[in-house]
mmCIF file of C-alpha atoms in Angstrom:
data_model
loop_
_atom_site.group_PDB
_atom_site.id
_atom_site.type_symbol
_atom_site.label_atom_id
_atom_site.label_comp_id
_atom_site.label_asym_id
_atom_site.label_seq_id
_atom_site.Cartn_x
_atom_site.Cartn_y
_atom_site.Cartn_z
ATOM 1 C CA UNK A 25 115.226 108.411 113.685
ATOM 2 C CA UNK A 26 113.963 108.460 110.112
ATOM 3 C CA UNK A 27 116.614 108.942 107.445
ATOM 4 C CA UNK A 28 116.603 112.673 106.615
ATOM 5 C CA UNK A 29 117.308 112.039 102.953
ATOM 6 C CA UNK A 30 114.144 109.937 102.763
ATOM 7 C CA UNK A 31 112.000 112.641 104.343
ATOM 8 C CA UNK A 32 113.303 115.325 102.019
ATOM 9 C CA UNK A 33 112.889 113.189 98.935
ATOM 10 C CA UNK A 34 109.350 112.202 99.870
ATOM 11 C CA UNK A 35 108.223 115.766 100.435
ATOM 12 C CA UNK A 36 109.711 117.022 97.173
ATOM 13 C CA UNK A 37 108.636 120.478 95.992
ATOM 14 C CA UNK A 38 104.878 120.017 96.141
ATOM 15 C CA UNK A 39 102.790 123.159 96.817
ATOM 16 C CA UNK A 40 101.335 123.134 100.313
ATOM 17 C CA UNK A 41 97.772 123.059 99.021
ATOM 18 C CA UNK A 42 98.451 119.726 97.315
ATOM 19 C CA UNK A 43 100.045 118.019 100.307
ATOM 20 C CA UNK A 44 97.994 115.944 102.718
ATOM 21 C CA UNK A 45 99.657 114.671 105.896
ATOM 22 C CA UNK A 46 98.086 112.530 108.593
ATOM 23 C CA UNK A 47 99.378 112.053 112.107
ATOM 24 C CA UNK A 48 98.042 108.929 113.840
ATOM 25 C CA UNK A 49 98.346 110.398 117.338
ATOM 26 C CA UNK A 50 95.453 112.760 116.636
ATOM 27 C CA UNK A 51 91.968 112.265 115.263
ATOM 28 C CA UNK A 52 92.012 111.305 111.590
ATOM 29 C CA UNK A 53 90.784 114.055 109.301
ATOM 30 C CA UNK A 54 89.192 112.990 106.027
ATOM 31 C CA UNK A 55 89.979 115.110 103.001
ATOM 32 C CA UNK A 56 87.298 116.048 100.506
ATOM 33 C CA UNK A 57 89.629 116.306 97.514
ATOM 34 C CA UNK A 58 90.161 112.683 96.475
ATOM 35 C CA UNK A 59 92.488 113.901 93.735
ATOM 36 C CA UNK A 60 95.113 115.045 96.252
ATOM 37 C CA UNK A 61 98.473 115.190 94.516
ATOM 38 C CA UNK A 62 100.523 114.105 97.502
ATOM 39 C CA UNK A 63 99.666 111.975 100.518
ATOM 40 C CA UNK A 64 102.005 110.791 103.246
ATOM 41 C CA UNK A 65 100.482 108.976 106.210
ATOM 42 C CA UNK A 66 102.499 108.929 109.404
ATOM 43 C CA UNK A 67 102.501 105.155 109.809
ATOM 44 C CA UNK A 68 105.014 103.934 112.410
ATOM 45 C CA UNK A 69 107.779 101.664 111.139
ATOM 46 C CA UNK A 70 108.051 98.310 112.918
ATOM 47 C CA UNK A 71 110.735 95.867 111.862
ATOM 48 C CA UNK A 72 110.104 92.159 111.527
ATOM 49 C CA UNK A 73 112.016 89.860 113.878
ATOM 50 C CA UNK A 74 112.375 86.784 111.688
ATOM 51 C CA UNK A 75 112.323 85.846 108.013
ATOM 52 C CA UNK A 76 108.670 84.761 108.171
ATOM 53 C CA UNK A 77 106.846 87.453 110.198
ATOM 54 C CA UNK A 78 106.688 90.378 107.766
ATOM 55 C CA UNK A 79 102.885 90.088 107.699
ATOM 56 C CA UNK A 80 102.662 90.280 111.470
ATOM 57 C CA UNK A 81 104.994 93.296 111.518
ATOM 58 C CA UNK A 82 102.783 95.016 108.931
ATOM 59 C CA UNK A 83 99.712 94.238 111.020
ATOM 60 C CA UNK A 84 101.383 95.781 114.045
ATOM 61 C CA UNK A 85 102.138 98.935 112.029
ATOM 62 C CA UNK A 86 98.521 99.229 110.923
ATOM 63 C CA UNK A 87 97.157 98.614 114.422
ATOM 64 C CA UNK A 88 99.519 101.140 115.967
ATOM 65 C CA UNK A 89 98.520 103.674 113.306
ATOM 66 C CA UNK A 90 94.934 103.129 114.431
ATOM 67 C CA UNK A 91 95.959 103.309 118.105
ATOM 68 C CA UNK A 92 94.768 99.715 118.510
ATOM 69 C CA UNK A 93 98.083 97.988 119.263
ATOM 70 C CA UNK A 94 98.474 96.252 122.602
ATOM 71 C CA UNK A 95 101.406 93.846 122.677
ATOM 72 C CA UNK A 96 99.820 91.454 125.146
ATOM 73 C CA UNK A 97 96.550 91.339 123.215
ATOM 74 C CA UNK A 98 98.446 90.947 119.936
ATOM 75 C CA UNK A 99 100.318 87.899 121.217
ATOM 76 C CA UNK A 100 97.062 86.474 122.547
ATOM 77 C CA UNK A 101 95.442 86.941 119.135
ATOM 78 C CA UNK A 102 98.309 85.112 117.436
ATOM 79 C CA UNK A 103 97.781 82.158 119.756
ATOM 80 C CA UNK A 104 94.004 82.138 119.387
ATOM 81 C CA UNK A 105 94.192 82.312 115.594
ATOM 82 C CA UNK A 106 96.930 79.667 115.633
ATOM 83 C CA UNK A 107 99.235 81.699 113.436
ATOM 84 C CA UNK A 108 102.495 79.912 112.722
ATOM 85 C CA UNK A 109 105.521 80.595 110.545
ATOM 86 C CA UNK A 110 103.385 80.407 107.414
ATOM 87 C CA UNK A 111 101.344 83.605 107.199
ATOM 88 C CA UNK A 112 98.914 84.212 104.342
ATOM 89 C CA UNK A 113 96.964 87.389 103.596
ATOM 90 C CA UNK A 114 93.756 85.737 104.781
ATOM 91 C CA UNK A 115 95.429 85.285 108.181
ATOM 92 C CA UNK A 116 95.983 89.033 108.376
ATOM 93 C CA UNK A 117 92.336 89.675 107.480
ATOM 94 C CA UNK A 118 91.250 87.430 110.362
ATOM 95 C CA UNK A 119 93.690 89.290 112.607
ATOM 96 C CA UNK A 120 92.084 92.632 111.706
ATOM 97 C CA UNK A 121 88.657 91.138 112.388
ATOM 98 C CA UNK A 122 89.876 89.947 115.794
ATOM 99 C CA UNK A 123 90.712 93.551 116.711
ATOM 100 C CA UNK A 124 87.431 94.874 115.340
ATOM 101 C CA UNK A 125 89.155 96.748 112.526
ATOM 102 C CA UNK A 126 87.133 97.505 109.412
ATOM 103 C CA UNK A 127 88.854 95.862 106.468
ATOM 104 C CA UNK A 128 88.428 94.600 102.908
ATOM 105 C CA UNK A 129 90.606 91.836 101.490
ATOM 106 C CA UNK A 130 90.789 91.900 97.688
ATOM 107 C CA UNK A 131 92.338 88.987 95.812
ATOM 108 C CA UNK A 132 92.304 87.237 92.456
ATOM 109 C CA UNK A 133 92.028 83.777 94.022
ATOM 110 C CA UNK A 134 89.488 82.736 96.656
ATOM 111 C CA UNK A 135 91.594 79.999 98.169
ATOM 112 C CA UNK A 136 94.923 78.431 97.279
ATOM 113 C CA UNK A 137 96.187 78.353 93.694
ATOM 114 C CA UNK A 138 97.230 74.736 93.136
ATOM 115 C CA UNK A 139 99.885 75.952 90.732
ATOM 116 C CA UNK A 140 101.885 77.257 93.699
ATOM 117 C CA UNK A 141 102.703 73.696 94.690
ATOM 118 C CA UNK A 142 105.502 73.734 92.138
ATOM 119 C CA UNK A 143 106.837 77.126 93.226
ATOM 120 C CA UNK A 144 109.851 77.009 95.532
ATOM 121 C CA UNK A 145 108.511 79.713 97.857
ATOM 122 C CA UNK A 146 105.330 77.741 98.623
ATOM 123 C CA UNK A 147 106.498 74.157 98.125
ATOM 124 C CA UNK A 148 107.713 73.334 101.642
ATOM 125 C CA UNK A 149 104.420 73.955 103.450
ATOM 126 C CA UNK A 150 101.966 73.649 100.555
ATOM 127 C CA UNK A 151 100.318 70.330 101.421
ATOM 128 C CA UNK A 152 99.663 71.238 105.057
ATOM 129 C CA UNK A 153 98.685 74.840 104.325
ATOM 130 C CA UNK A 154 96.331 74.233 101.412
ATOM 131 C CA UNK A 155 93.530 72.782 103.545
ATOM 132 C CA UNK A 156 93.977 75.316 106.368
ATOM 133 C CA UNK A 157 93.920 78.340 104.069
ATOM 134 C CA UNK A 158 90.999 77.060 101.995
ATOM 135 C CA UNK A 159 89.041 76.567 105.225
ATOM 136 C CA UNK A 160 89.707 80.156 106.248
ATOM 137 C CA UNK A 161 88.314 81.374 102.930
ATOM 138 C CA UNK A 162 85.292 79.081 103.247
ATOM 139 C CA UNK A 163 84.529 80.344 106.760
ATOM 140 C CA UNK A 164 85.273 84.020 106.065
ATOM 141 C CA UNK A 165 81.684 85.206 105.618
ATOM 142 C CA UNK A 166 80.484 83.451 108.764
ATOM 143 C CA UNK A 167 83.471 84.891 110.630
ATOM 144 C CA UNK A 168 82.664 88.419 109.369
ATOM 145 C CA UNK A 169 85.917 88.613 107.433
ATOM 146 C CA UNK A 170 85.309 90.598 104.239
ATOM 147 C CA UNK A 171 86.913 88.905 101.225
ATOM 148 C CA UNK A 172 86.263 89.826 97.599
ATOM 149 C CA UNK A 173 87.530 88.481 94.310
ATOM 150 C CA UNK A 174 88.189 91.657 92.383
ATOM 151 C CA UNK A 175 90.742 93.709 90.506
ATOM 152 C CA UNK A 176 92.180 96.762 92.255
ATOM 153 C CA UNK A 177 93.557 99.706 90.286
ATOM 154 C CA UNK A 178 96.204 102.239 91.248
ATOM 155 C CA UNK A 179 93.448 104.848 91.323
ATOM 156 C CA UNK A 180 91.512 102.736 93.843
ATOM 157 C CA UNK A 181 94.595 102.558 96.040
ATOM 158 C CA UNK A 182 95.295 106.292 95.800
ATOM 159 C CA UNK A 183 91.729 107.183 96.718
ATOM 160 C CA UNK A 184 91.900 104.837 99.713
ATOM 161 C CA UNK A 185 95.134 106.424 100.933
ATOM 162 C CA UNK A 186 93.817 109.947 100.338
ATOM 163 C CA UNK A 187 91.136 109.272 102.950
ATOM 164 C CA UNK A 188 93.776 108.554 105.590
ATOM 165 C CA UNK A 189 93.403 104.774 105.383
ATOM 166 C CA UNK A 190 96.271 102.291 104.942
ATOM 167 C CA UNK A 191 96.704 98.981 103.142
ATOM 168 C CA UNK A 192 98.836 95.866 103.520
ATOM 169 C CA UNK A 193 100.001 94.509 100.175
ATOM 170 C CA UNK A 194 101.611 91.226 99.186
ATOM 171 C CA UNK A 195 104.428 91.826 96.705
ATOM 172 C CA UNK A 196 107.186 89.905 95.001
ATOM 173 C CA UNK A 197 110.189 91.274 96.871
ATOM 174 C CA UNK A 198 112.503 90.133 94.086
ATOM 175 C CA UNK A 199 110.957 92.806 91.864
ATOM 176 C CA UNK A 200 110.274 95.611 94.358
ATOM 177 C CA UNK A 201 112.981 98.273 94.187
ATOM 178 C CA UNK A 202 113.174 101.252 96.552
ATOM 179 C CA UNK A 203 114.371 104.393 94.780
ATOM 180 C CA UNK A 204 115.627 105.966 98.009
ATOM 181 C CA UNK A 205 117.710 103.170 99.504
ATOM 182 C CA UNK A 206 121.429 103.336 98.800
ATOM 183 C CA UNK A 207 121.658 99.546 98.625
ATOM 184 C CA UNK A 208 118.952 96.952 97.958
ATOM 185 C CA UNK A 209 117.627 94.890 100.826
ATOM 186 C CA UNK A 210 118.551 91.210 100.844
ATOM 187 C CA UNK A 211 115.225 90.228 99.407
ATOM 188 C CA UNK A 212 115.643 86.463 99.411
ATOM 189 C CA UNK A 213 115.035 85.867 103.113
ATOM 190 C CA UNK A 214 114.952 89.111 105.122
ATOM 191 C CA UNK A 215 116.885 87.271 107.806
ATOM 192 C CA UNK A 216 117.931 88.943 111.066
ATOM 193 C CA UNK A 217 121.570 89.936 111.394
ATOM 194 C CA UNK A 218 123.841 86.960 111.916
ATOM 195 C CA UNK A 219 121.733 84.387 110.085
ATOM 196 C CA UNK A 220 122.867 83.090 106.722
ATOM 197 C CA UNK A 221 120.703 82.922 103.642
ATOM 198 C CA UNK A 222 120.851 79.862 101.431
ATOM 199 C CA UNK A 223 118.483 81.035 98.697
ATOM 200 C CA UNK A 224 119.561 80.914 95.072
ATOM 201 C CA UNK A 225 118.054 83.965 93.403
ATOM 202 C CA UNK A 226 114.406 82.846 93.438
ATOM 203 C CA UNK A 227 111.888 84.110 90.896
ATOM 204 C CA UNK A 228 109.393 84.842 93.651
ATOM 205 C CA UNK A 229 109.725 85.884 97.272
ATOM 206 C CA UNK A 230 106.471 86.838 98.937
ATOM 207 C CA UNK A 231 106.710 89.845 101.218
ATOM 208 C CA UNK A 232 104.178 92.138 102.897
ATOM 209 C CA UNK A 233 104.507 95.931 102.949
ATOM 210 C CA UNK A 234 102.312 98.755 104.283
ATOM 211 C CA UNK A 235 101.245 101.419 101.801
ATOM 212 C CA UNK A 236 101.338 104.881 103.334
ATOM 213 C CA UNK A 237 101.256 107.434 100.529
ATOM 214 C CA UNK A 238 101.875 108.518 96.976
ATOM 215 C CA UNK A 239 103.058 111.439 94.864
ATOM 216 C CA UNK A 240 101.200 111.902 91.601
ATOM 217 C CA UNK A 241 103.676 114.428 90.231
ATOM 218 C CA UNK A 242 106.624 112.048 90.502
ATOM 219 C CA UNK A 243 104.571 108.901 89.939
ATOM 220 C CA UNK A 244 105.730 107.428 93.246
ATOM 221 C CA UNK A 245 104.272 105.105 95.864
ATOM 222 C CA UNK A 246 105.408 105.268 99.508
ATOM 223 C CA UNK A 247 105.488 102.239 101.745
ATOM 224 C CA UNK A 248 106.905 100.864 104.981
ATOM 225 C CA UNK A 249 109.035 97.785 104.441
ATOM 226 C CA UNK A 250 109.246 95.697 107.644
ATOM 227 C CA UNK A 251 112.708 94.563 106.570
ATOM 228 C CA UNK A 252 113.850 98.022 107.737
ATOM 229 C CA UNK A 253 113.408 99.804 111.058
ATOM 230 C CA UNK A 254 114.297 103.383 110.172
ATOM 231 C CA UNK A 255 112.695 104.533 106.926
ATOM 232 C CA UNK A 256 109.793 104.916 104.574
ATOM 233 C CA UNK A 257 110.559 103.602 101.107
ATOM 234 C CA UNK A 258 109.509 104.832 97.681
ATOM 235 C CA UNK A 259 109.160 103.207 94.291
ATOM 236 C CA UNK A 260 107.619 104.068 90.943
ATOM 237 C CA UNK A 261 104.014 103.156 90.284
ATOM 238 C CA UNK A 262 105.137 100.896 87.442
ATOM 239 C CA UNK A 263 107.567 98.996 89.690
ATOM 240 C CA UNK A 264 104.962 98.707 92.435
ATOM 241 C CA UNK A 265 102.421 97.334 89.962
ATOM 242 C CA UNK A 266 104.947 94.841 88.620
ATOM 243 C CA UNK A 267 105.760 93.622 92.139
ATOM 244 C CA UNK A 268 102.167 93.385 93.398
ATOM 245 C CA UNK A 269 100.745 91.680 90.289
ATOM 246 C CA UNK A 270 103.566 89.159 89.934
ATOM 247 C CA UNK A 271 102.546 85.499 89.811
ATOM 248 C CA UNK A 272 102.473 84.271 93.382
ATOM 249 C CA UNK A 273 100.802 87.317 94.924
ATOM 250 C CA UNK A 274 97.224 86.729 93.706
ATOM 251 C CA UNK A 275 97.222 90.558 93.693
ATOM 252 C CA UNK A 276 96.365 90.370 97.395
ATOM 253 C CA UNK A 277 95.693 93.681 99.073
ATOM 254 C CA UNK A 278 94.171 94.187 102.520
ATOM 255 C CA UNK A 279 92.481 97.580 102.778
ATOM 256 C CA UNK A 280 92.337 98.841 106.360
ATOM 257 C CA UNK A 281 90.048 101.683 107.429
ATOM 258 C CA UNK A 282 90.478 104.280 110.137
ATOM 259 C CA UNK A 283 86.734 104.470 110.812
ATOM 260 C CA UNK A 284 86.700 101.108 112.587
#
């Protein structure tokens, strides 16, 4: 059950005319007022199972929101796409394409930034992943995976959400702070209960989240964090921007559309 305190805090005291809610179990209704003050999409929360599968958990949330999730087909897709314990945003774009979901992957880097080789988060798998990921970018157009090098603004994101669509965003979890959680998540590894973390306060920890709303009056962004199983989180726009534009993210954002 969702934490009641979270639900109350998210709703706030917005007038009903300014609130837009979407329920995935019914047909999506597009709003005409793109300047909606408050949007909260009813995206199901799915918790990640391991320290490395936050991107897959976010993909499952998006697919379930679109009523496209079939566990057997999802596992089959993972095998066919040869997804391993190193998941990049481009992998998630290919996953959406596999399910026939309309998408748009925006990034600052079309390929792998060689500077990441010296970053602890990427170092372990960099040499083997560089070629694989660069090949995915090179083959994207032929594979009908939409990738664009572009800058995305907060206004772009809000307009996307106001239409009932969702987005998967790569953030630096070290910087992302939920205003509603009583205690911060163990950002360094997101390990399942019982497993020890040996990280030493890294500067960057890549983590995927699902954007599901915003509140213009309070300057908040709402998101599902796959590190949790029971809540929707909230942070300030400034904190969200800091976390998603941090070095290491390439400002990756995967826009996902309901009209797929």
